[in-house]
Short mmCIF file of N, CA and C in Angstrom, two decimals:
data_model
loop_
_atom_site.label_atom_id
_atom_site.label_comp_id
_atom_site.label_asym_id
_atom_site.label_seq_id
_atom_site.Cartn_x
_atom_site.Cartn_y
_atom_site.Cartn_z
N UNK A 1 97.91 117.81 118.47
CA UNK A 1 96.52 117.99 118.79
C UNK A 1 96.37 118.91 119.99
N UNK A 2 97.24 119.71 120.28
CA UNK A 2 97.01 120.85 121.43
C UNK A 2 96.22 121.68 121.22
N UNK A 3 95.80 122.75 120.16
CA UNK A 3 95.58 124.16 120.27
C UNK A 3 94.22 123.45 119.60
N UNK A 4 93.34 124.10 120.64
CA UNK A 4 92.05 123.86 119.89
C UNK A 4 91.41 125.57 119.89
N UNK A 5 90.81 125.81 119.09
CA UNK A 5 89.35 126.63 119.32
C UNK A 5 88.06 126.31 118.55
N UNK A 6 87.08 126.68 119.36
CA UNK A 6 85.67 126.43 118.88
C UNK A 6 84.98 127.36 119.50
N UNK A 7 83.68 127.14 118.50
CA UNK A 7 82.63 127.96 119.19
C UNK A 7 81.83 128.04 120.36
N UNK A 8 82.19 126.98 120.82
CA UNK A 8 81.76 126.32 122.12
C UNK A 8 80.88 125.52 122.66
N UNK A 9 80.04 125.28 121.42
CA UNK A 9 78.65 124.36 121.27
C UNK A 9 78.68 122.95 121.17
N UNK A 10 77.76 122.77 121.47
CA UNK A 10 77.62 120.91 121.85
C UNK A 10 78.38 120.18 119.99
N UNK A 11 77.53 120.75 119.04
CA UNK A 11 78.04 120.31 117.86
C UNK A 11 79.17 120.50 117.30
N UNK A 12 80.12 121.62 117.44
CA UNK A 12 81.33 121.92 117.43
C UNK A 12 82.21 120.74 118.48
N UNK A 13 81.99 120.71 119.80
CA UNK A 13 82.71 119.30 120.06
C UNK A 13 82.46 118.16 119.64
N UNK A 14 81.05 118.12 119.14
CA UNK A 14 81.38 116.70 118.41
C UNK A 14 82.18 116.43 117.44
N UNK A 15 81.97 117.72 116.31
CA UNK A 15 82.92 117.66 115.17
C UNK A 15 83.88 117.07 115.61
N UNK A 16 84.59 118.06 116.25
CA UNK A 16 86.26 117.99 116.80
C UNK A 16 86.59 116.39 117.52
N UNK A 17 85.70 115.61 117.97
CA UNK A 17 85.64 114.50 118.43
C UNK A 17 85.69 113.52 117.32
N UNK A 18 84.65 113.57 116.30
CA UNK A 18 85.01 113.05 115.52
C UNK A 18 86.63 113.06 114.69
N UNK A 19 86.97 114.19 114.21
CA UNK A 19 87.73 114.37 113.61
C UNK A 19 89.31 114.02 114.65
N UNK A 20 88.92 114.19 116.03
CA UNK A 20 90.66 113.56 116.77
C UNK A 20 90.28 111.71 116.21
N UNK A 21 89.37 111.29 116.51
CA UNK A 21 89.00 109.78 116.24
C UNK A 21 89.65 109.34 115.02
N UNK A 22 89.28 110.52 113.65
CA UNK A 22 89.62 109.91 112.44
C UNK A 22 91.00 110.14 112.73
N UNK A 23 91.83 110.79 113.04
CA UNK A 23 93.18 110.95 113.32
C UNK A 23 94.05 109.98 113.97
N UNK A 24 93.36 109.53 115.30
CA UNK A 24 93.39 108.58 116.26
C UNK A 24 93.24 106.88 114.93
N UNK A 25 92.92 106.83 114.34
CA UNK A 25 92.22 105.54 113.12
C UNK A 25 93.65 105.65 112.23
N UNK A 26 94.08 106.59 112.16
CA UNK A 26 95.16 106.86 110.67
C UNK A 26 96.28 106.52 111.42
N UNK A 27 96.81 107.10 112.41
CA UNK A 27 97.86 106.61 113.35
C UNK A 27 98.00 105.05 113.49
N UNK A 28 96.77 104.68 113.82
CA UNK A 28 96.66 103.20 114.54
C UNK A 28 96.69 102.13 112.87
N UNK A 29 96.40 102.48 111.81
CA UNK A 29 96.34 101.93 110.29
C UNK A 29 95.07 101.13 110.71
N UNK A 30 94.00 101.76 111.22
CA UNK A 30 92.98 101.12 111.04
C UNK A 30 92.07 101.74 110.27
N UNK A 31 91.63 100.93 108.98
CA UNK A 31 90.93 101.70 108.08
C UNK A 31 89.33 101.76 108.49
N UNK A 32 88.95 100.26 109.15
CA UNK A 32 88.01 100.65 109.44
C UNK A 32 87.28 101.42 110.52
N UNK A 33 87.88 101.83 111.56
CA UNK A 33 87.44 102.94 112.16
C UNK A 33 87.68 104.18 111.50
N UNK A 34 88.86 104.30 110.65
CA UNK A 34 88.69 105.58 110.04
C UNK A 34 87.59 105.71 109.44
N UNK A 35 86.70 105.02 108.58
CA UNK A 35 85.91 105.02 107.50
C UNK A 35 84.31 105.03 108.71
N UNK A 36 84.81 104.56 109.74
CA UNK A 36 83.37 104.99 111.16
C UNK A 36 83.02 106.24 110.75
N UNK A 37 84.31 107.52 110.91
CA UNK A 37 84.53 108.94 110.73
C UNK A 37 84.06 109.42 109.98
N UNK A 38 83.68 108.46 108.52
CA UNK A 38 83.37 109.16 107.46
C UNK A 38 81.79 108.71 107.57
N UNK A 39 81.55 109.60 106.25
CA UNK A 39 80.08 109.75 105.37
C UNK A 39 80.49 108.77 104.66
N UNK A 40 79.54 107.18 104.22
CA UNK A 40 79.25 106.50 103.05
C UNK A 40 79.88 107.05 101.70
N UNK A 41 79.00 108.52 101.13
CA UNK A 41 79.65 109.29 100.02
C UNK A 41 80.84 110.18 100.26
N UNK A 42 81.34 110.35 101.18
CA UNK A 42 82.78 111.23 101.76
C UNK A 42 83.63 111.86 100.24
N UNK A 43 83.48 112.68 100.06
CA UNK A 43 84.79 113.45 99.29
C UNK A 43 86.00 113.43 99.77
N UNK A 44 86.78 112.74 99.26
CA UNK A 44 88.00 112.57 100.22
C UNK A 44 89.53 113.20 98.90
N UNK A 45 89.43 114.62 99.05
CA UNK A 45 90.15 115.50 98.04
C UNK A 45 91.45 115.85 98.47
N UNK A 46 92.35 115.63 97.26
CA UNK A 46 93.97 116.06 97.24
C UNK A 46 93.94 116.52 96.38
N UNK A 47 94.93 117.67 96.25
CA UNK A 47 95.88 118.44 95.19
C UNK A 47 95.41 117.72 93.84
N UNK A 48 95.80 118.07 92.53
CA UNK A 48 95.44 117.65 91.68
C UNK A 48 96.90 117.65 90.90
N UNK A 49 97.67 117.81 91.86
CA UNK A 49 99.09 118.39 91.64
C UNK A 49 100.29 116.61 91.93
N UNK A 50 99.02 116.28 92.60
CA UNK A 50 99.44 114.94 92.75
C UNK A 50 98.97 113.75 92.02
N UNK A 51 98.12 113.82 90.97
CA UNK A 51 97.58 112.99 89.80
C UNK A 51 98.76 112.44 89.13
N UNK A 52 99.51 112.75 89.03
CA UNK A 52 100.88 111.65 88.42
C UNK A 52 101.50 110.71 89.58
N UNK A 53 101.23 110.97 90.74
CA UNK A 53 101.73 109.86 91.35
C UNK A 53 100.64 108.89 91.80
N UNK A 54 99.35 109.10 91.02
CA UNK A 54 98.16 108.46 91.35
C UNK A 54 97.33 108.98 92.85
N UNK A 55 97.60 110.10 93.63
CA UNK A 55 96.97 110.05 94.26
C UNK A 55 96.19 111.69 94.33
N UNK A 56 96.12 112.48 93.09
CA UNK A 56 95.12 113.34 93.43
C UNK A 56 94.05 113.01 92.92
N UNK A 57 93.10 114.06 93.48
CA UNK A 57 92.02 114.50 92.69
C UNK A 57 91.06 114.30 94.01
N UNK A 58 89.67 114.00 93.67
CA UNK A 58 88.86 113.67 94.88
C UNK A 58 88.31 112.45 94.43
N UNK A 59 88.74 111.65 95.63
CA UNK A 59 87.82 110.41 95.35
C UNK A 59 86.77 110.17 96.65
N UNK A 60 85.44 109.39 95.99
CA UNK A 60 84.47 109.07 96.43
C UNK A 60 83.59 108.02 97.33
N UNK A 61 83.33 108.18 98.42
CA UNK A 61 82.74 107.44 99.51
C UNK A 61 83.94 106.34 99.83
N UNK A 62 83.40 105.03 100.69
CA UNK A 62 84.65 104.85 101.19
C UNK A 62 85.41 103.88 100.08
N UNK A 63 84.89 103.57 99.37
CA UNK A 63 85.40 102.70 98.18
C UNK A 63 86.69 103.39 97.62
N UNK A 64 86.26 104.58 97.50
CA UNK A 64 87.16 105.58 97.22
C UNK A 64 88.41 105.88 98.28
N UNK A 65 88.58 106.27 99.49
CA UNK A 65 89.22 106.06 100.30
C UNK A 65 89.83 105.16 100.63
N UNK A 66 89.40 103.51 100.71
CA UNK A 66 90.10 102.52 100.67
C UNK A 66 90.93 102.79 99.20
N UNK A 67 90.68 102.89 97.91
CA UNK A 67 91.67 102.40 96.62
C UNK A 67 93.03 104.18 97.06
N UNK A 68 92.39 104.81 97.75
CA UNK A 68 93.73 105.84 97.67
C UNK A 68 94.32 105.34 98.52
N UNK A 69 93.80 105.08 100.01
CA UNK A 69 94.90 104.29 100.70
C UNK A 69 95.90 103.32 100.71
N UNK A 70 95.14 102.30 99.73
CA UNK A 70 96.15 101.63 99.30
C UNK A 70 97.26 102.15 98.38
N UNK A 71 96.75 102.60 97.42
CA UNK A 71 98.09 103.39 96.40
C UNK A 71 98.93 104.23 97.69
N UNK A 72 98.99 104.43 98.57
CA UNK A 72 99.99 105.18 98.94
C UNK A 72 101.32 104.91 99.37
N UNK A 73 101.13 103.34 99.38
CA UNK A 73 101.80 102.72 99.91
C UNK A 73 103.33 102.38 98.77
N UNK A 74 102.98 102.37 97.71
CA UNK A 74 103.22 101.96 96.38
C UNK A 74 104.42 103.34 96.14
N UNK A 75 103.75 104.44 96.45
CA UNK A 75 104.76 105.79 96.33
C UNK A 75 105.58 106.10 97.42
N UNK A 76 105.07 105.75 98.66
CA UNK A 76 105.93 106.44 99.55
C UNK A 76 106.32 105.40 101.02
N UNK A 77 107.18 105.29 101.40
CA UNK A 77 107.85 104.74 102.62
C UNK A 77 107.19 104.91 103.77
N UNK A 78 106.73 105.57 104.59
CA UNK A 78 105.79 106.07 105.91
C UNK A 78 104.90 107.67 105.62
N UNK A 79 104.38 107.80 106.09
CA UNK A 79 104.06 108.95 106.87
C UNK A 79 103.10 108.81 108.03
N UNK A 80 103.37 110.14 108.66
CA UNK A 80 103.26 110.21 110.17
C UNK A 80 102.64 111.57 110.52
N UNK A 81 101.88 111.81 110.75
CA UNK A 81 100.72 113.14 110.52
C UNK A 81 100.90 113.35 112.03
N UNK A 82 100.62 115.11 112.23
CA UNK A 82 101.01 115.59 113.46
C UNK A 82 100.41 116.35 113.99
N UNK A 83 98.98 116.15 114.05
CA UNK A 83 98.13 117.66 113.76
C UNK A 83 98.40 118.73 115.30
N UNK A 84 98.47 119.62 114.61
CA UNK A 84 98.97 120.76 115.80
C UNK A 84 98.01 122.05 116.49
N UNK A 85 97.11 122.20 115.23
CA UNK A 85 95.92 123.52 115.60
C UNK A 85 94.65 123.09 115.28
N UNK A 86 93.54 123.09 115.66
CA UNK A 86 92.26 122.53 115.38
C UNK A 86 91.14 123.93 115.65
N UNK A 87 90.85 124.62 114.55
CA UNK A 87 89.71 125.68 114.01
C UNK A 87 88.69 124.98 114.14
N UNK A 88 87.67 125.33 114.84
CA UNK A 88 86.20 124.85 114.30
C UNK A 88 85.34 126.00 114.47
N UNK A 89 84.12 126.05 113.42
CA UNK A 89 83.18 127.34 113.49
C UNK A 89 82.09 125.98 112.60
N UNK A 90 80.88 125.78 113.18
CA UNK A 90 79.88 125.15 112.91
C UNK A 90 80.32 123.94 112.23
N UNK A 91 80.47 123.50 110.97
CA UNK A 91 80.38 121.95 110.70
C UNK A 91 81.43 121.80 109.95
N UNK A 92 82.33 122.99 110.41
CA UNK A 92 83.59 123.18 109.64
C UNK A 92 84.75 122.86 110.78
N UNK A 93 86.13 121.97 110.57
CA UNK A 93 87.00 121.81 111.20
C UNK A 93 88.13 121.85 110.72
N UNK A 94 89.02 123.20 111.02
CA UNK A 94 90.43 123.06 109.99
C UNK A 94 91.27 123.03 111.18
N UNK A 95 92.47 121.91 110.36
CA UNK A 95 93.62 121.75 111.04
C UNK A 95 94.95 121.88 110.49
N UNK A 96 95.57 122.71 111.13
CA UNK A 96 96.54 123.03 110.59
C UNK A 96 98.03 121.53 111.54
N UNK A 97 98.69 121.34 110.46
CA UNK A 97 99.92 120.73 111.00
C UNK A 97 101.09 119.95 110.28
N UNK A 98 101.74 119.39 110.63
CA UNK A 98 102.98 118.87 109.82
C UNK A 98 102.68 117.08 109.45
N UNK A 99 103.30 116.55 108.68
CA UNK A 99 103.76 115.21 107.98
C UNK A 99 105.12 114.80 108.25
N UNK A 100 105.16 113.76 108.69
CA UNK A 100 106.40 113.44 108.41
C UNK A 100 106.29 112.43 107.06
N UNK A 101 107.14 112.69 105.94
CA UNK A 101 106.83 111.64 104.95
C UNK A 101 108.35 111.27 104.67
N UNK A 102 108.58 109.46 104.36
CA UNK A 102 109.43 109.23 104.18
C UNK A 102 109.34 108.29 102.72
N UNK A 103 110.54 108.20 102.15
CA UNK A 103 110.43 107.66 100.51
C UNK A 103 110.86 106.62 100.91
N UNK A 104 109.81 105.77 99.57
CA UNK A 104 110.68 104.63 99.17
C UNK A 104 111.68 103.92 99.92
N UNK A 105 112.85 104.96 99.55
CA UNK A 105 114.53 104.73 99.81
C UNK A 105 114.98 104.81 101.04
N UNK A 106 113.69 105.80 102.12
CA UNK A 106 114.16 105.80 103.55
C UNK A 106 114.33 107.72 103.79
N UNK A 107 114.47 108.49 102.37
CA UNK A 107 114.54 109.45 103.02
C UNK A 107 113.13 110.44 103.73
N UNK A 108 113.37 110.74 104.65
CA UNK A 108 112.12 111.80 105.52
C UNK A 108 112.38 113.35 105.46
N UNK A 109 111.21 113.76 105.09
CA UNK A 109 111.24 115.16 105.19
C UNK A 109 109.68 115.48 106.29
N UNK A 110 110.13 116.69 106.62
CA UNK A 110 108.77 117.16 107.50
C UNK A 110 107.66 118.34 106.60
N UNK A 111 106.82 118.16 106.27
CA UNK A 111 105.98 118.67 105.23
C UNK A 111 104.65 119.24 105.96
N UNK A 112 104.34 121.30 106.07
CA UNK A 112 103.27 121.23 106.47
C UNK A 112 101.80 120.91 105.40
N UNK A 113 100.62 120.47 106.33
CA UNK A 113 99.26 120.01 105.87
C UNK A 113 98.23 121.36 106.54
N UNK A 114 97.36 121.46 105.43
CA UNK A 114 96.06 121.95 106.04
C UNK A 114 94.71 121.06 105.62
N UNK A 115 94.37 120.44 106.83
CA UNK A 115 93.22 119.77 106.49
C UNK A 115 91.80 120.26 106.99
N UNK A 116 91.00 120.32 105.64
CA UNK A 116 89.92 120.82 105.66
C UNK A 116 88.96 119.45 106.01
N UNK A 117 87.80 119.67 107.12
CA UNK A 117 86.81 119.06 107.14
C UNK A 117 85.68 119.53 107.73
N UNK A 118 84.63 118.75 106.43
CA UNK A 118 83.09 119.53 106.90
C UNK A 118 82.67 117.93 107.11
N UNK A 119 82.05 118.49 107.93
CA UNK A 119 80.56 117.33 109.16
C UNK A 119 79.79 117.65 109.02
N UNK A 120 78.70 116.50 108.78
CA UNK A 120 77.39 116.14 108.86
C UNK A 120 76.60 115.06 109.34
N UNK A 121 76.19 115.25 110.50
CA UNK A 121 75.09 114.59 111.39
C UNK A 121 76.01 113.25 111.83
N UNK A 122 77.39 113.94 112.61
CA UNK A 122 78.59 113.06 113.27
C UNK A 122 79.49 112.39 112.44
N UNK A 123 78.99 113.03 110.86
CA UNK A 123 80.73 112.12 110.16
C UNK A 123 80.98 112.93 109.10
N UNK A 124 82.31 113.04 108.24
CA UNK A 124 82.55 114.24 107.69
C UNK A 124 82.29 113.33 106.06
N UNK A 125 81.86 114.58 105.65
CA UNK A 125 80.95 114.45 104.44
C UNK A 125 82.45 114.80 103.38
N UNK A 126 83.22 115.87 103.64
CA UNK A 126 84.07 116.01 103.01
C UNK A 126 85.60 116.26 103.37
N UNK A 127 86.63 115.92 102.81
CA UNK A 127 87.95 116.29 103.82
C UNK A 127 89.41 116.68 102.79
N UNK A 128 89.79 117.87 103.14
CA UNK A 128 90.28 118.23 101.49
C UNK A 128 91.72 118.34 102.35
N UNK A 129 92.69 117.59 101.90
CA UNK A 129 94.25 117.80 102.66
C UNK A 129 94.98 118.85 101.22
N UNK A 130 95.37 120.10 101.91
CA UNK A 130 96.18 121.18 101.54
C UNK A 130 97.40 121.20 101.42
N UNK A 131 98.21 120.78 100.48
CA UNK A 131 99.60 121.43 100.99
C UNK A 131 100.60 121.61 99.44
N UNK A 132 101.55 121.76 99.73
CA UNK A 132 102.77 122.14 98.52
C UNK A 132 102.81 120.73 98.21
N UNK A 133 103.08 120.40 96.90
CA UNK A 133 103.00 119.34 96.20
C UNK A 133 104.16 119.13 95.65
N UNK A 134 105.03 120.29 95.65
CA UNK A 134 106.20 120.07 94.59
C UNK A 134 107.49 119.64 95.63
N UNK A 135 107.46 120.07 97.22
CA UNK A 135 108.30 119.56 97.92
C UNK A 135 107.54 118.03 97.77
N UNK A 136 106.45 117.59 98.06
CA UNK A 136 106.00 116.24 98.34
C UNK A 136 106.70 115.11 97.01
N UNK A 137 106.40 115.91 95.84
CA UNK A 137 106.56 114.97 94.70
C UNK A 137 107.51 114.77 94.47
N UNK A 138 109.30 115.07 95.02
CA UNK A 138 110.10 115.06 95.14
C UNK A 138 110.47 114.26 95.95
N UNK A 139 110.12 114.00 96.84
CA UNK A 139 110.14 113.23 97.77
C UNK A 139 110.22 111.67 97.18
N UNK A 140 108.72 111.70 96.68
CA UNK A 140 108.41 110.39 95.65
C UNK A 140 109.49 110.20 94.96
N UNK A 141 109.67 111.36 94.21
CA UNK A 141 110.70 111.20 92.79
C UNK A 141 111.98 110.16 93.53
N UNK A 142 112.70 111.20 94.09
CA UNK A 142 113.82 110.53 94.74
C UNK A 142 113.66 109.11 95.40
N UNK A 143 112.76 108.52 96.12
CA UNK A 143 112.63 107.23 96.52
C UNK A 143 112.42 106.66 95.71
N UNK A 144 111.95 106.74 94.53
CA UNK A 144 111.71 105.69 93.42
C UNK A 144 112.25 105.65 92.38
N UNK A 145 113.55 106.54 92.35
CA UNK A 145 114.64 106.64 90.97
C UNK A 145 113.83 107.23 90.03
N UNK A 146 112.49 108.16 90.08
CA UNK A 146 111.77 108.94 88.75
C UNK A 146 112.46 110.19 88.58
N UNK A 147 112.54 109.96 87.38
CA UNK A 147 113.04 111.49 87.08
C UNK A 147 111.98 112.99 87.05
N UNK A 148 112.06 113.80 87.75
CA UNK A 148 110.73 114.67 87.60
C UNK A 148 110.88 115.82 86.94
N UNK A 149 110.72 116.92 86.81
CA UNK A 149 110.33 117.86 85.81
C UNK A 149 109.37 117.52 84.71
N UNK A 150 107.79 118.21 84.88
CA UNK A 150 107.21 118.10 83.72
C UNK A 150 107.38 119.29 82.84
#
């Protein structure tokens, strides 16, 4: 969470306030302050690249967010999010940074993320996590004895 830039406006730090908070919530495994962070209807979007291990696509408000959180647990051993650069330009906040994700079985790899989030009136309406799917799903594969190639 070092490198910030913004535009410099009162609403641009809030974003960014919000969004260290929801970060600050995911660290701590508290869902319900994370879900403070959010919008009621929140788009909360992954890869679609990850629909076989049950967790892409976009799911909806926090109902939605709680049933992905839980499945994650089911595929993968830890992860440990690291955010490193924080973009903001009006109700937009991208962060660029790394994962640590570990399988099943114990093994860890370091995986970068780009997370997209847009804010509205102090909570983010939508939040789209970016990244390579085919190092990630491997990851899975191997902790859980699946064989992968589709």
């Amino acid at each position: 969470m070092e490198n910030e830039e913004t535009m410099g406006n009162e609403e641009t730090m809030g974003n960014i306030d919000v969004v260290h908070a929801a970060y600050r919530a995911f660290h701590a495994r508290d869902v319900d302050a994370l879900l403070a962070t959010l919008d009621p209807d929140v788009a909360w979007v992954h890869p679609e690249g990850m629909d076989r291990y049950g967790l892409g696509g976009t799911k909806v408000g926090h109902a939605g967010v709680r049933e992905f959180l839980a499945r994650v647990p089911a595929v993968i051993g830890g992860m440990r999010l690291r955010p490193q650069e924080f973009v903001c330009s009006g109700d937009r906040v991208v962060v660029f940074g790394e994962r640590e994700v570990t399988s099943l079985s114990g093994d860890t790899e370091t995986l970068d993320f780009v997370h997209s989030w847009t804010l509205r009136a102090g909570r983010a309406v939508r939040m789209a996590d970016i990244f390579d799917t085919l190092p990630f799903g491997r990851l899975i594969e191997t902790g859980t004895g699946t064989s992968g190639g589709e």
